[in-house]
Coordinates of N, CA and C in Angstrom, one line a residue:
K1 N 0.8 -1.2 0.0 CA 0.0 0.0 0.0 C 0.9 1.3 0.0
V2 N 1.9 1.2 0.8 CA 2.8 2.4 0.9 C 3.5 2.6 -0.4
T3 N 4.0 1.5 -1.0 CA 4.8 1.7 -2.2 C 3.9 2.2 -3.3
F4 N 2.6 1.7 -3.4 CA 1.7 2.2 -4.4 C 1.4 3.7 -4.2
L5 N 1.3 4.1 -3.0 CA 1.1 5.5 -2.8 C 2.3 6.3 -3.1
D6 N 3.5 5.8 -2.8 CA 4.7 6.5 -3.1 C 4.9 6.6 -4.7
R7 N 4.6 5.5 -5.4 CA 4.7 5.6 -6.8 C 3.7 6.5 -7.4
A8 N 2.4 6.5 -6.9 CA 1.4 7.4 -7.4 C 1.8 8.9 -7.1
L9 N 2.3 9.1 -6.0 CA 2.7 10.5 -5.6 C 3.9 11.0 -6.5
S10 N 4.8 10.1 -6.7 CA 5.9 10.4 -7.6 C 5.4 10.7 -9.0
S11 N 4.5 9.9 -9.5 CA 4.0 10.1 -10.9 C 3.2 11.4 -11.0
A12 N 2.5 11.7 -9.9 CA 1.7 13.0 -9.9 C 2.7 14.1 -9.9
Q13 N 3.8 14.0 -9.2 CA 4.7 15.1 -9.2 C 5.4 15.3 -10.5
Q14 N 5.7 14.2 -11.2 CA 6.2 14.3 -12.6 C 5.2 14.9 -13.5
C15 N 4.0 14.6 -13.4 CA 2.9 15.2 -14.2 C 2.9 16.7 -13.9
R16 N 3.0 17.1 -12.7 CA 3.0 18.5 -12.3 C 4.2 19.2 -13.0
K17 N 5.3 18.6 -12.9 CA 6.5 19.2 -13.5 C 6.3 19.4 -15.0
A18 N 5.8 18.3 -15.6 CA 5.6 18.3 -17.1 C 4.6 19.4 -17.5
F19 N 3.6 19.6 -16.6 CA 2.6 20.6 -16.9 C 3.2 22.0 -16.8
Y20 N 4.0 22.3 -15.8 CA 4.6 23.6 -15.7 C 5.7 23.9 -16.7
H21 N 6.5 22.9 -17.1 CA 7.5 23.1 -18.0 C 7.0 23.1 -19.5
R22 N 6.0 22.4 -19.7 CA 5.4 22.2 -21.0 C 6.4 21.8 -22.1
S23 N 7.4 21.1 -21.6 CA 8.4 20.7 -22.5 C 8.1 19.3 -23.0
I24 N 7.3 18.6 -22.3 CA 6.9 17.2 -22.7 C 5.5 17.3 -23.3
A25 N 5.3 16.6 -24.3 CA 4.0 16.6 -24.9 C 2.9 16.0 -23.9
C26 N 1.7 16.5 -24.0 CA 0.7 16.1 -23.1 C 0.4 14.6 -23.1
N27 N 0.5 14.0 -24.2 CA 0.2 12.6 -24.3 C 1.4 11.7 -23.8
A28 N 2.6 12.3 -23.7 CA 3.8 11.5 -23.3 C 3.7 11.2 -21.8
V29 N 3.1 12.0 -21.0 CA 3.0 11.7 -19.6 C 1.6 11.4 -19.2
E30 N 1.5 10.2 -18.6 CA 0.1 9.8 -18.1 C -0.1 10.4 -16.7
C31 N -1.2 11.1 -16.6 CA -1.5 11.7 -15.3 C -2.7 11.1 -14.7
N32 N -2.8 9.8 -14.7 CA -3.9 9.1 -14.1 C -3.9 9.2 -12.6
D33 N -2.7 9.4 -12.0 CA -2.5 9.5 -10.6 C -3.1 10.8 -10.1
V34 N -3.1 11.8 -10.9 CA -3.7 13.1 -10.5 C -5.2 12.9 -10.3
V35 N -5.8 12.2 -11.2 CA -7.2 11.9 -11.1 C -7.5 11.0 -9.9
L36 N -6.6 10.1 -9.6 CA -6.7 9.2 -8.4 C -6.7 10.1 -7.1
F37 N -5.8 11.0 -7.0 CA -5.7 11.8 -5.8 C -6.9 12.8 -5.8
W38 N -7.3 13.3 -6.9 CA -8.5 14.2 -7.0 C -9.7 13.4 -6.5
R39 N -9.9 12.2 -6.9 CA -11.1 11.4 -6.5 C -11.0 11.1 -5.0
A40 N -9.8 10.8 -4.5 CA -9.6 10.5 -3.1 C -9.9 11.7 -2.3
T41 N -9.5 12.9 -2.7 CA -9.8 14.1 -2.0 C -11.3 14.4 -2.0
R42 N -12.0 14.2 -3.1 CA -13.4 14.4 -3.2 C -14.1 13.4 -2.3
M43 N -13.7 12.2 -2.2 CA -14.3 11.2 -1.4 C -14.1 11.6 0.1
L44 N -12.9 12.1 0.5 CA -12.7 12.5 1.9 C -13.6 13.7 2.2
E45 N -13.7 14.7 1.3 CA -14.6 15.9 1.5 C -16.0 15.4 1.7
T46 N -16.5 14.6 0.9 CA -17.9 14.1 1.0 C -18.1 13.3 2.3
T47 N -17.2 12.5 2.6 CA -17.3 11.7 3.9 C -17.3 12.7 5.1
S48 N -16.4 13.7 5.1 CA -16.3 14.6 6.2 C -17.6 15.4 6.3
N49 N -18.2 15.8 5.2 CA -19.5 16.5 5.2 C -20.6 15.7 5.8
A50 N -20.6 14.4 5.3 CA -21.7 13.5 5.8 C -21.5 13.3 7.3
L51 N -20.3 13.1 7.8 CA -20.1 12.9 9.2 C -20.4 14.2 10.0
R52 N -20.1 15.3 9.5 CA -20.4 16.6 10.1 C -22.0 16.7 10.3
L53 N -22.7 16.4 9.2 CA -24.2 16.5 9.3 C -24.7 15.5 10.3
Q54 N -24.2 14.3 10.3 CA -24.6 13.3 11.2 C -24.4 13.8 12.7
I55 N -23.3 14.3 13.0 CA -23.0 14.8 14.3 C -23.9 16.0 14.7
M56 N -24.2 16.9 13.7 CA -25.1 18.0 14.0 C -26.5 17.5 14.3
N57 N -26.9 16.5 13.5 CA -28.3 16.0 13.8 C -28.4 15.3 15.1
T58 N -27.3 14.5 15.5 CA -27.3 13.9 16.8 C -27.3 14.9 17.9
E59 N -26.5 15.9 17.8 CA -26.5 17.0 18.8 C -27.8 17.7 18.9
A60 N -28.4 18.0 17.8 CA -29.7 18.6 17.8 C -30.8 17.8 18.5
Q61 N -30.8 16.5 18.2 CA -31.7 15.6 18.9 C -31.5 15.5 20.4
R62 N -30.2 15.5 20.8 CA -29.8 15.5 22.2 C -30.3 16.7 22.9
L63 N -30.1 17.9 22.2 CA -30.5 19.1 22.8 C -32.0 19.2 22.9
E64 N -32.7 18.7 21.9 CA -34.2 18.7 22.0 C -34.7 17.9 23.1
Q65 N -34.1 16.7 23.3 CA -34.5 15.8 24.4 C -34.2 16.5 25.8
E66 N -33.1 17.2 25.9 CA -32.8 17.9 27.2 C -33.8 19.0 27.4
V67 N -34.2 19.7 26.4 CA -35.1 20.8 26.6 C -36.5 20.2 27.0
K68 N -36.9 19.2 26.3 CA -38.2 18.5 26.6 C -38.2 18.0 28.1
Q69 N -37.1 17.4 28.5 CA -37.0 16.9 29.9 C -37.1 18.1 30.9
Y70 N -36.4 19.2 30.6 CA -36.4 20.3 31.5 C -37.8 20.9 31.6
L71 N -38.5 21.0 30.4 CA -39.9 21.6 30.4 C -40.8 20.6 31.2
E72 N -40.6 19.3 31.0 CA -41.5 18.4 31.7 C -41.2 18.5 33.3
D73 N -40.0 18.6 33.7 CA -39.7 18.8 35.1 C -40.3 20.1 35.6
L74 N -40.2 21.1 34.8 CA -40.8 22.4 35.1 C -42.3 22.4 35.3
S75 N -42.9 21.6 34.4 CA -44.4 21.5 34.5 C -44.9 20.7 35.7
R76 N -44.1 19.8 36.2 CA -44.5 19.0 37.3 C -44.4 19.8 38.7
D77 N -43.5 20.8 38.7 CA -43.3 21.6 39.9 C -44.3 22.7 40.0
E78 N -45.4 22.5 40.9 CA -46.4 23.5 41.0 C -45.9 24.8 41.6
E79 N -45.0 24.8 42.5 CA -44.5 26.0 43.2 C -43.7 26.8 42.2
N80 N -43.0 26.2 41.4 CA -42.2 26.9 40.3 C -43.1 27.5 39.3
K81 N -44.2 26.8 38.9 CA -45.1 27.4 38.0 C -45.8 28.7 38.5
K82 N -46.1 28.6 39.8 CA -46.7 29.8 40.4 C -45.7 31.0 40.4
K83 N -44.5 30.6 40.7 CA -43.4 31.7 40.7 C -43.3 32.3 39.4
L84 N -43.4 31.5 38.3 CA -43.2 32.0 37.0 C -44.4 32.8 36.5
I85 N -45.6 32.4 37.0 CA -46.8 33.1 36.5 C -47.0 34.4 37.3
T86 N -46.7 34.4 38.6 CA -46.8 35.6 39.4 C -45.4 36.1 39.8
G87 N -45.2 37.3 39.5 CA -43.9 37.9 39.9 C -43.8 39.3 39.5
K88 N -42.7 39.9 39.8 CA -42.6 41.4 39.5 C -42.7 41.6 38.0
R89 N -42.0 40.8 37.2 CA -42.1 41.0 35.7 C -43.5 40.8 35.2
V90 N -44.2 39.8 35.7 CA -45.5 39.6 35.2 C -46.4 40.8 35.6
D91 N -46.3 41.2 36.8 CA -47.1 42.4 37.3 C -46.8 43.6 36.4
L92 N -45.5 43.8 36.1 CA -45.2 45.0 35.3 C -45.7 44.8 33.9
A93 N -45.7 43.6 33.4 CA -46.3 43.4 32.0 C -47.8 43.7 32.0
E94 N -48.5 43.3 33.0 CA -49.9 43.5 33.1 C -50.2 45.0 33.2
E95 N -49.4 45.7 34.0 CA -49.6 47.2 34.2 C -49.3 47.9 32.8
L96 N -48.3 47.4 32.2 CA -47.9 48.0 30.9 C -49.1 47.8 29.9
R97 N -49.7 46.6 29.9 CA -50.8 46.4 29.0 C -52.0 47.3 29.3
K98 N -52.2 47.6 30.6 CA -53.3 48.5 31.0 C -53.0 49.9 30.5
V99 N -51.7 50.3 30.7 CA -51.3 51.7 30.3 C -51.4 51.8 28.8
R100 N -51.1 50.8 28.0 CA -51.2 50.9 26.5 C -52.7 51.0 26.1
S101 N -53.5 50.3 26.8 CA -54.9 50.3 26.5 C -55.5 51.7 26.8
I102 N -55.1 52.3 27.9 CA -55.6 53.7 28.3 C -55.0 54.6 27.2
Q103 N -53.8 54.5 26.8 CA -53.1 55.4 25.9 C -53.9 55.3 24.5
D104 N -54.3 54.1 24.1 CA -55.0 53.9 22.8 C -56.4 54.6 22.9
K105 N -57.1 54.5 24.1 CA -58.3 55.2 24.3 C -58.2 56.7 24.3
L106 N -57.1 57.2 24.9 CA -56.8 58.6 24.9 C -56.6 59.1 23.4
E107 N -55.9 58.4 22.7 CA -55.6 58.8 21.3 C -56.9 58.8 20.5
L108 N -57.8 57.9 20.7 CA -59.1 57.9 20.0 C -59.9 59.1 20.4
F109 N -59.9 59.4 21.7 CA -60.6 60.5 22.3 C -60.1 61.8 21.7
I110 N -58.8 62.0 21.6 CA -58.2 63.2 21.0 C -58.5 63.3 19.6
A111 N -58.5 62.2 18.9 CA -58.9 62.2 17.4 C -60.3 62.6 17.3
E112 N -61.2 62.2 18.1 CA -62.6 62.6 18.0 C -62.8 64.1 18.4
L113 N -62.0 64.6 19.4 CA -62.1 66.0 19.7 C -61.6 66.8 18.5
N114 N -60.6 66.4 17.9 CA -60.1 67.2 16.7 C -61.1 67.2 15.6
K115 N -61.8 66.1 15.4 CA -62.9 66.1 14.4 C -64.0 67.1 14.6
D116 N -64.4 67.2 15.9 CA -65.4 68.1 16.3 C -65.1 69.6 16.2
Q117 N -63.8 69.9 16.3 CA -63.4 71.3 16.2 C -63.3 71.6 14.8

């Protein structure tokens, strides 16, 4: 295996030299080893992409399972649910909703007053 690769690499280097020097006719040098290395490179790129996608899918599934487990644990804890539903942020959000509602009504009222004038 090693000698085959050494011979193929040597042949590819000779093909490279012949290409750059252009002193030898194109048909005189067989560059099959260049195609061999190109195919091997493409095969490695394709394999690495497939492995990368497989790892990404596996990690996405693992993360999804962890999130599901966390949400299930959260839904079982009644005290934690109450804490999430009632709190300072929730109270502020409700007050903000009321203020926006009043602001919308004031804007409608001002628009009606402007129409009457």
